[in-house]
Amino acid sequence: MSAITTALTDWEHVQPPAARRLLTGAIAAFAERGYQATTTRDIASRAGMSPAALYVHYSSKEKLLFEISLYGHKAALDVLSSVEGSTPTERLQAMVSAFTVWHAEHHTVARVVQYELAALSPDHLAEVATYRRSISALMEKVLADGVSAGTFQVDDLPGTALALLSLSIDVARWYSPARQPPEALGSLHAALALRMVQA
Amino acid sequence: MSAITTALTDWEHVQPPAARRLLTGAIAAFAERGYQATTTRDIASRAGMSPAALYVHYSSKEKLLFEISLYGHKAALDVLSSVEGSTPTERLQAMVSAFTVWHAEHHTVARVVQYELAALSPDHLAEVATYRRSISALMEKVLADGVSAGTFQVDDLPGTALALLSLSIDVARWYSPARQPPEALGSLHAALALRMVQA
DNA sequence: GTCTATAATCTGATAGAC
DNA sequence: GTCTATCAGATTATAGAC
């Protein structure tokens, strides 16, 4: 597990602890009810503080969302880019599996990353959009490699890449830990993905 | 096109016209910014009315959301259940294609249907949940039929059915008419779906 | 760095005239 | 059935004491 992925798991890089409590409280609240339905009082009370204390650590509610979204996007990109494998087949399976596992394991953060983009300021949205384009590019690259090698047969490359990402991203919408372990879901999606593109 | 699907396209069954203008305005607003970020003033002004006029036609903002969500769920179920085909292969392709086309063509309503469930009251959520279970059951049925007939090979039936639905549902998240016609996307998804389950 | 208190604004919804 | 006016409460954010 890379440094950034480990960091996302415990958020220990967010200092001081009060700022971390606010951030993890905000993640839980945003994932549960959405950004707009979450109040600063709600976030502060989850962190055991008064509403005013939030503004010592974050200049606004939107800035808190941005911190979560930015770090979440970095972690999601890291998960895809740190995959290893000597063939396109191996890499595609590892990518789809890891991306699905991440969306299941971190489904609260993933929900904020995937469904609260509209609440970001234009500047902040532009910044996370660069990470989103990198994620799409990685998926398109492995498909192109497989086509070149003759192991994949893909008619619509951008469309197929988007469909593969959809499979993992949509996990954030419905996943609940009670349903199944993330790894089982990752294996299923990796197998389905391979069948979708195999020559 | 069945009666309910035609009706969803123009909402002519919503009477009087003032109620319809409020409802279509609410769909646009909810899809654009989400339910919580949309104000009753916003909805009313899109319909060319004062905020107070909304309450002559709908008893609350949540009731308006429920009307949209309920009818949207009915239409989505209708799209899946009115599919024809003599073999599981034909029916699966037609179902995935039609479900994807519906989510692209009606991506504003679909966004409300798929992403605003948390804003519904417990009673209203329970009512739309019955439609959601029917949708899942239809997808699981066609897979089971294909397995029985020997044309499909499916290891995890509920998981694969959910993955197939995900492919279409996630369209509501990213679709923009500028990107591609709904039918092209439907064909792509139908082809990918078939490869996912073919024996 | 946290608190209490509060400013300034916005929210869903209602009252009553026309 | 639509309007203007408004209520009662909630919202983000700030001021100033400790």
Coordinates of C-alpha atoms (C1' of nucleotides) in Angstrom, one line a residue:
Chain A
M1 CA 0.0 0.0 0.0
S2 CA 1.5 3.4 -1.0
A3 CA 1.9 6.3 1.3
I4 CA -1.1 8.3 0.0
T5 CA -3.4 5.3 0.2
T6 CA -2.3 4.5 3.8
A7 CA -2.8 8.2 4.7
L8 CA -6.3 8.2 3.3
T9 CA -7.2 5.3 5.5
D10 CA -6.4 7.1 8.8
W11 CA -6.1 10.8 7.8
E12 CA -3.2 11.1 10.2
H13 CA -1.6 13.6 7.8
V14 CA -4.4 16.1 8.8
Q15 CA -3.1 18.0 11.8
P16 CA -3.9 19.0 14.5
P17 CA -6.3 16.2 15.7
A18 CA -9.1 18.8 16.0
A19 CA -8.9 19.4 12.2
R20 CA -8.9 15.7 11.6
R21 CA -12.0 15.2 13.7
L22 CA -13.8 17.9 11.8
L23 CA -12.7 16.4 8.5
T24 CA -13.8 12.8 9.3
G25 CA -17.0 14.1 10.7
A26 CA -17.6 16.1 7.5
I27 CA -17.0 13.0 5.4
A28 CA -19.5 11.0 7.4
A29 CA -22.1 13.8 7.2
F30 CA -21.6 14.6 3.5
A31 CA -21.8 10.9 2.6
E32 CA -24.9 10.4 4.6
R33 CA -27.0 13.4 3.7
G34 CA -25.0 15.3 1.0
Y35 CA -23.1 18.5 1.2
Q36 CA -26.0 20.9 1.1
A37 CA -28.1 19.1 3.7
T38 CA -25.1 19.1 6.1
T39 CA -24.8 22.1 8.5
T40 CA -21.7 23.4 10.0
R41 CA -23.3 22.7 13.4
D42 CA -23.7 19.1 12.4
I43 CA -20.0 18.8 11.4
A44 CA -18.8 20.6 14.6
S45 CA -21.0 18.5 16.9
R46 CA -19.6 15.3 15.4
A47 CA -16.2 16.6 16.2
G48 CA -17.3 17.5 19.7
M49 CA -17.0 21.3 19.2
S50 CA -19.0 24.5 18.8
P51 CA -19.8 25.7 15.3
A52 CA -17.4 28.6 15.7
A53 CA -14.4 26.3 16.3
L54 CA -14.7 24.9 12.7
Y55 CA -13.5 28.3 11.3
V56 CA -10.2 28.2 13.1
H57 CA -9.3 25.1 11.0
Y58 CA -11.2 25.7 7.8
S59 CA -12.0 29.0 6.2
S60 CA -15.4 27.8 5.0
K61 CA -17.7 24.8 4.7
E62 CA -16.8 24.6 0.9
K63 CA -13.0 24.6 1.8
L64 CA -13.6 21.5 4.0
L65 CA -15.4 19.8 1.1
F66 CA -12.5 20.7 -1.2
E67 CA -9.9 19.2 1.1
I68 CA -11.9 16.0 1.2
S69 CA -12.5 15.9 -2.6
L70 CA -8.9 16.8 -3.5
Y71 CA -7.4 14.2 -1.3
G72 CA -10.0 11.6 -2.3
H73 CA -9.2 12.2 -6.0
K74 CA -5.5 11.9 -5.3
A75 CA -6.0 8.6 -3.5
A76 CA -8.3 7.2 -6.3
L77 CA -5.7 8.1 -9.0
D78 CA -3.0 6.6 -6.8
V79 CA -4.9 3.3 -6.6
L80 CA -5.1 3.1 -10.4
S81 CA -1.6 4.3 -11.2
S82 CA 0.2 2.1 -8.7
V83 CA -1.1 -1.1 -10.2
E84 CA 1.5 -3.6 -11.5
G85 CA 1.4 -6.3 -14.2
S86 CA 3.4 -7.4 -17.2
T87 CA 0.5 -7.8 -19.7
P88 CA -2.6 -5.6 -20.5
T89 CA -4.8 -8.4 -19.2
E90 CA -3.1 -8.5 -15.9
R91 CA -3.0 -4.7 -15.6
L92 CA -6.7 -4.3 -16.5
Q93 CA -7.8 -6.9 -14.0
A94 CA -5.7 -5.3 -11.3
M95 CA -6.9 -1.8 -12.1
V96 CA -10.6 -2.7 -12.1
S97 CA -10.3 -4.8 -9.0
A98 CA -8.3 -2.1 -7.1
F99 CA -10.6 0.7 -8.2
T100 CA -13.7 -1.3 -7.1
V101 CA -12.2 -2.3 -3.8
W102 CA -11.3 1.4 -3.2
H103 CA -14.8 2.6 -3.9
A104 CA -16.2 -0.1 -1.6
E105 CA -13.7 0.2 1.3
H106 CA -13.8 4.0 1.2
H107 CA -17.4 4.4 0.1
T108 CA -18.1 7.4 2.3
V109 CA -15.2 9.4 0.8
A110 CA -16.0 8.0 -2.6
R111 CA -19.5 9.3 -2.4
V112 CA -18.2 12.8 -1.7
V113 CA -15.7 12.4 -4.5
Q114 CA -18.2 11.2 -7.1
Y115 CA -21.4 12.9 -6.1
E116 CA -20.6 16.3 -4.6
L117 CA -18.6 17.9 -7.5
A118 CA -21.4 20.4 -8.1
A119 CA -20.9 21.9 -4.7
L120 CA -17.3 22.8 -5.4
S121 CA -16.3 26.4 -6.4
P122 CA -15.4 26.8 -10.1
D123 CA -11.7 27.0 -9.2
H124 CA -11.7 24.0 -7.0
L125 CA -13.8 22.0 -9.5
A126 CA -11.2 22.7 -12.2
E127 CA -8.4 21.4 -9.9
V128 CA -10.1 18.1 -9.2
A129 CA -11.1 17.8 -12.8
T130 CA -7.4 17.3 -13.7
Y131 CA -7.3 14.2 -11.5
R132 CA -10.5 12.9 -13.1
R133 CA -8.9 13.3 -16.6
S134 CA -5.8 11.4 -15.5
I135 CA -8.0 8.6 -14.2
S136 CA -9.8 8.3 -17.6
A137 CA -6.5 8.4 -19.4
L138 CA -5.1 5.5 -17.4
M139 CA -8.1 3.3 -18.2
E140 CA -7.9 4.2 -21.9
K141 CA -4.2 3.5 -22.0
V142 CA -4.5 -0.1 -20.8
L143 CA -7.3 -0.8 -23.3
A144 CA -5.2 0.7 -26.1
D145 CA -2.2 -1.4 -25.0
G146 CA -4.4 -4.6 -25.1
V147 CA -5.7 -3.7 -28.6
S148 CA -2.2 -3.2 -29.9
A149 CA -1.1 -6.5 -28.4
G150 CA -4.0 -8.2 -30.0
T151 CA -5.4 -9.6 -26.7
F152 CA -8.3 -7.1 -26.5
Q153 CA -11.0 -6.3 -29.1
V154 CA -12.6 -2.9 -28.4
D155 CA -14.9 -1.1 -30.8
D156 CA -15.5 2.1 -28.9
L157 CA -12.4 2.8 -26.8
P158 CA -13.4 5.9 -24.8
G159 CA -16.9 4.5 -24.3
T160 CA -15.6 1.2 -23.1
A161 CA -13.2 2.9 -20.7
L162 CA -16.0 4.9 -19.3
A163 CA -18.2 1.8 -18.9
L164 CA -15.3 0.1 -17.0
L165 CA -15.0 3.1 -14.7
S166 CA -18.8 3.2 -14.2
L167 CA -18.7 -0.3 -12.9
S168 CA -16.4 0.8 -10.0
I169 CA -17.7 4.3 -9.5
D170 CA -21.4 3.2 -9.1
V171 CA -20.3 1.0 -6.2
A172 CA -20.1 4.2 -4.1
R173 CA -23.8 4.8 -4.7
W174 CA -25.1 1.5 -3.2
Y175 CA -22.3 -0.2 -1.3
S176 CA -22.8 -1.2 2.3
P177 CA -20.3 -3.2 4.3
A178 CA -23.0 -5.7 5.4
R179 CA -23.5 -6.8 1.8
Q180 CA -20.2 -8.3 0.9
P181 CA -16.4 -7.9 1.4
P182 CA -14.8 -5.4 -1.0
E183 CA -12.4 -8.0 -2.3
A184 CA -15.2 -10.3 -3.5
L185 CA -16.7 -7.4 -5.4
G186 CA -13.3 -6.5 -6.8
S187 CA -12.8 -10.0 -8.2
L188 CA -16.3 -10.1 -9.7
H189 CA -15.8 -6.8 -11.5
A190 CA -12.3 -7.7 -12.7
A191 CA -13.7 -10.9 -14.3
L192 CA -16.6 -9.1 -15.9
A193 CA -14.2 -6.4 -17.2
L194 CA -12.0 -8.9 -18.8
R195 CA -14.9 -10.6 -20.6
M196 CA -16.0 -7.2 -21.9
V197 CA -12.8 -6.6 -23.8
Q198 CA -11.2 -10.0 -24.5
A199 CA -10.5 -10.7 -28.2
Chain B
M1 CA -43.6 3.4 -26.8
S2 CA -46.0 2.5 -23.9
A3 CA -48.4 5.1 -22.5
I4 CA -46.4 5.6 -19.3
T5 CA -43.2 6.2 -21.2
T6 CA -44.8 8.6 -23.6
A7 CA -46.4 10.4 -20.7
L8 CA -43.0 10.8 -19.0
T9 CA -41.6 12.5 -22.0
D10 CA -44.1 15.4 -22.0
W11 CA -45.7 15.2 -18.5
E12 CA -49.1 16.0 -20.1
H13 CA -50.8 13.9 -17.4
V14 CA -49.8 16.5 -14.8
Q15 CA -52.7 18.9 -14.7
P16 CA -53.3 21.9 -14.6
P17 CA -50.4 23.4 -16.7
A18 CA -49.2 25.4 -13.7
A19 CA -48.6 22.2 -11.7
R20 CA -46.7 20.8 -14.8
R21 CA -44.6 23.9 -15.1
L22 CA -43.7 23.6 -11.4
L23 CA -42.9 19.9 -11.8
T24 CA -40.6 20.3 -14.8
G25 CA -39.0 23.3 -13.2
A26 CA -38.3 21.3 -10.1
I27 CA -36.8 18.4 -12.2
A28 CA -34.4 20.8 -13.9
A29 CA -33.4 22.4 -10.6
F30 CA -33.1 19.1 -8.6
A31 CA -31.0 17.6 -11.4
E32 CA -28.7 20.6 -11.7
R33 CA -28.0 21.4 -8.0
G34 CA -29.7 18.6 -6.0
Y35 CA -32.9 18.7 -3.9
Q36 CA -31.4 20.3 -0.8
A37 CA -29.7 23.1 -2.7
T38 CA -32.9 23.9 -4.6
T39 CA -35.2 26.5 -2.9
T40 CA -39.0 26.8 -3.4
R41 CA -38.3 30.3 -4.7
D42 CA -36.1 28.8 -7.4
I43 CA -38.7 26.3 -8.5
A44 CA -41.5 28.9 -8.5
S45 CA -39.5 31.4 -10.5
R46 CA -38.7 28.8 -13.1
A47 CA -42.5 28.3 -13.4
G48 CA -43.0 32.0 -13.6
M49 CA -44.8 32.2 -10.2
S50 CA -44.5 33.5 -6.7
P51 CA -43.2 31.1 -4.0
A52 CA -46.7 30.9 -2.4
A53 CA -48.4 29.6 -5.6
L54 CA -46.3 26.4 -5.3
Y55 CA -48.3 25.3 -2.2
V56 CA -51.6 25.5 -4.1
H57 CA -50.4 22.6 -6.3
Y58 CA -48.1 20.7 -3.9
S59 CA -48.4 20.5 -0.1
S60 CA -44.6 20.6 0.4
K61 CA -41.3 20.6 -1.4
E62 CA -40.8 17.0 -0.5
K63 CA -44.1 16.0 -2.0
L64 CA -43.0 17.5 -5.3
L65 CA -39.8 15.4 -5.1
F66 CA -41.9 12.4 -4.4
E67 CA -44.2 12.9 -7.4
I68 CA -41.1 13.2 -9.6
S69 CA -39.4 10.2 -8.1
L70 CA -42.5 7.9 -8.1
Y71 CA -43.3 8.6 -11.7
G72 CA -39.7 8.3 -12.7
H73 CA -39.4 4.9 -11.0
K74 CA -42.7 3.8 -12.7
A75 CA -41.3 4.8 -16.1
A76 CA -37.9 3.2 -15.5
L77 CA -39.6 -0.1 -14.5
D78 CA -41.9 0.2 -17.6
V79 CA -38.9 0.5 -19.9
L80 CA -37.4 -2.7 -18.6
S81 CA -40.6 -4.7 -18.4
S82 CA -42.0 -3.8 -21.8
V83 CA -39.0 -5.3 -23.6
E84 CA -39.7 -8.1 -26.1
G85 CA -37.6 -11.0 -27.4
S86 CA -37.9 -14.7 -27.8
T87 CA -34.5 -15.6 -26.3
P88 CA -32.6 -14.5 -23.1
T89 CA -29.9 -13.1 -25.4
E90 CA -32.4 -10.9 -27.3
R91 CA -34.1 -9.9 -24.1
L92 CA -30.9 -9.0 -22.2
Q93 CA -29.6 -6.9 -25.1
A94 CA -33.0 -5.1 -25.4
M95 CA -33.2 -4.5 -21.7
V96 CA -29.7 -3.1 -21.3
S97 CA -30.1 -1.0 -24.4
A98 CA -33.5 0.4 -23.4
F99 CA -32.4 1.1 -19.8
T100 CA -29.3 2.9 -20.9
V101 CA -31.2 4.9 -23.5
W102 CA -33.8 5.9 -20.9
H103 CA -31.1 7.1 -18.5
A104 CA -29.5 9.2 -21.2
E105 CA -32.6 10.6 -22.8
H106 CA -34.2 11.4 -19.4
H107 CA -30.9 12.1 -17.6
T108 CA -32.5 14.9 -15.6
V109 CA -35.3 12.8 -14.2
A110 CA -32.9 9.9 -13.9
R111 CA -30.6 12.0 -11.7
V112 CA -33.4 12.7 -9.3
V113 CA -34.6 9.1 -9.4
Q114 CA -31.1 7.7 -8.7
Y115 CA -29.4 10.3 -6.5
E116 CA -32.1 12.0 -4.4
L117 CA -33.6 9.0 -2.6
A118 CA -32.1 10.2 0.8
A119 CA -34.3 13.3 0.6
L120 CA -37.5 11.3 0.5
S121 CA -39.6 10.8 3.7
P122 CA -39.4 7.2 5.1
D123 CA -42.9 6.4 3.8
H124 CA -42.2 7.7 0.4
L125 CA -38.8 6.0 0.2
A126 CA -40.5 2.7 1.1
E127 CA -43.0 3.2 -1.8
V128 CA -40.3 3.8 -4.5
A129 CA -38.2 1.0 -3.0
T130 CA -40.8 -1.5 -4.2
Y131 CA -40.2 -0.4 -7.8
R132 CA -36.5 -0.6 -7.3
R133 CA -36.8 -4.2 -6.2
S134 CA -38.9 -5.0 -9.2
I135 CA -36.2 -3.6 -11.5
S136 CA -33.5 -5.8 -9.9
A137 CA -35.8 -8.8 -10.1
L138 CA -36.3 -8.3 -13.9
M139 CA -32.6 -8.2 -14.5
E140 CA -32.0 -11.3 -12.4
K141 CA -34.7 -13.2 -14.1
V142 CA -33.3 -12.7 -17.6
L143 CA -29.9 -13.9 -16.4
A144 CA -31.4 -17.0 -14.7
D145 CA -33.3 -17.8 -17.9
G146 CA -30.1 -17.5 -19.9
V147 CA -28.2 -19.8 -17.5
S148 CA -31.1 -22.4 -17.6
A149 CA -31.0 -22.3 -21.4
G150 CA -27.2 -22.7 -21.4
T151 CA -26.5 -19.6 -23.4
F152 CA -25.3 -17.6 -20.3
Q153 CA -22.5 -18.5 -17.9
V154 CA -22.9 -16.5 -14.7
D155 CA -21.0 -17.2 -11.4
D156 CA -22.5 -14.5 -9.2
L157 CA -26.1 -13.9 -10.4
P158 CA -27.2 -11.0 -8.1
G159 CA -23.8 -9.4 -8.4
T160 CA -23.8 -9.6 -12.2
A161 CA -27.4 -8.2 -12.3
L162 CA -26.3 -5.3 -10.2
A163 CA -23.3 -4.7 -12.4
L164 CA -25.5 -4.6 -15.5
L165 CA -27.8 -2.1 -13.9
S166 CA -24.9 0.0 -12.7
L167 CA -23.7 0.4 -16.3
S168 CA -27.0 2.1 -17.2
I169 CA -27.7 3.9 -13.9
D170 CA -24.2 5.6 -13.9
V171 CA -25.1 7.2 -17.2
A172 CA -27.3 9.6 -15.3
R173 CA -24.2 10.9 -13.4
W174 CA -22.2 11.9 -16.4
Y175 CA -24.4 12.0 -19.5
S176 CA -24.7 15.2 -21.6
P177 CA -26.5 15.3 -24.9
A178 CA -23.5 17.0 -26.6
R179 CA -21.4 13.8 -26.0
Q180 CA -23.3 11.2 -28.0
P181 CA -26.8 10.1 -29.0
P182 CA -28.6 7.9 -26.5
E183 CA -29.0 5.1 -29.0
A184 CA -25.3 4.7 -29.7
L185 CA -24.7 4.4 -26.0
G186 CA -27.5 1.9 -25.7
S187 CA -25.9 -0.3 -28.4
L188 CA -22.5 -0.1 -26.8
H189 CA -23.8 -1.1 -23.4
A190 CA -26.0 -4.0 -24.9
A191 CA -22.9 -5.4 -26.6
L192 CA -20.7 -5.1 -23.5
A193 CA -23.5 -6.7 -21.4
L194 CA -23.8 -9.7 -23.7
R195 CA -20.0 -10.3 -23.6
M196 CA -20.2 -10.1 -19.8
V197 CA -22.5 -13.1 -19.5
Q198 CA -22.2 -15.2 -22.7
A199 CA -21.3 -18.8 -22.2
Chain C
dG1 C1' -8.0 27.2 20.2
dT2 C1' -12.4 27.0 22.1
dC3 C1' -16.3 29.2 23.9
dT4 C1' -20.9 32.2 24.0
dA5 C1' -23.4 35.4 21.6
dT6 C1' -25.0 37.3 17.6
dA7 C1' -25.0 39.5 13.0
dA8 C1' -27.0 39.1 8.4
dT9 C1' -29.3 36.4 5.4
dC10 C1' -32.1 32.8 3.7
dT11 C1' -35.4 29.0 4.3
dG12 C1' -40.1 26.4 3.9
dA13 C1' -44.4 27.5 4.6
dT14 C1' -48.8 30.4 5.8
dA15 C1' -52.3 34.5 6.0
dG16 C1' -55.3 37.1 3.7
dA17 C1' -56.4 40.4 -0.3
dC18 C1' -58.0 40.1 -5.0
Chain D
dG1 C1' -55.4 30.3 -8.4
dT2 C1' -52.1 33.9 -7.9
dC3 C1' -50.4 37.7 -5.5
dT4 C1' -47.8 40.6 -1.6
dA5 C1' -46.4 40.4 2.9
dT6 C1' -44.6 37.9 6.5
dC7 C1' -43.8 34.4 10.2
dA8 C1' -40.7 31.4 12.7
dG9 C1' -36.8 29.2 12.5
dA10 C1' -32.3 27.8 10.5
dT11 C1' -28.1 29.0 8.1
dT12 C1' -23.0 30.5 7.4
dA13 C1' -19.9 33.1 9.3
dT14 C1' -17.9 36.6 12.6
dA15 C1' -16.8 39.2 17.2
dG16 C1' -14.8 39.2 21.3
dA17 C1' -14.1 37.0 26.0
dC18 C1' -11.2 33.5 28.2

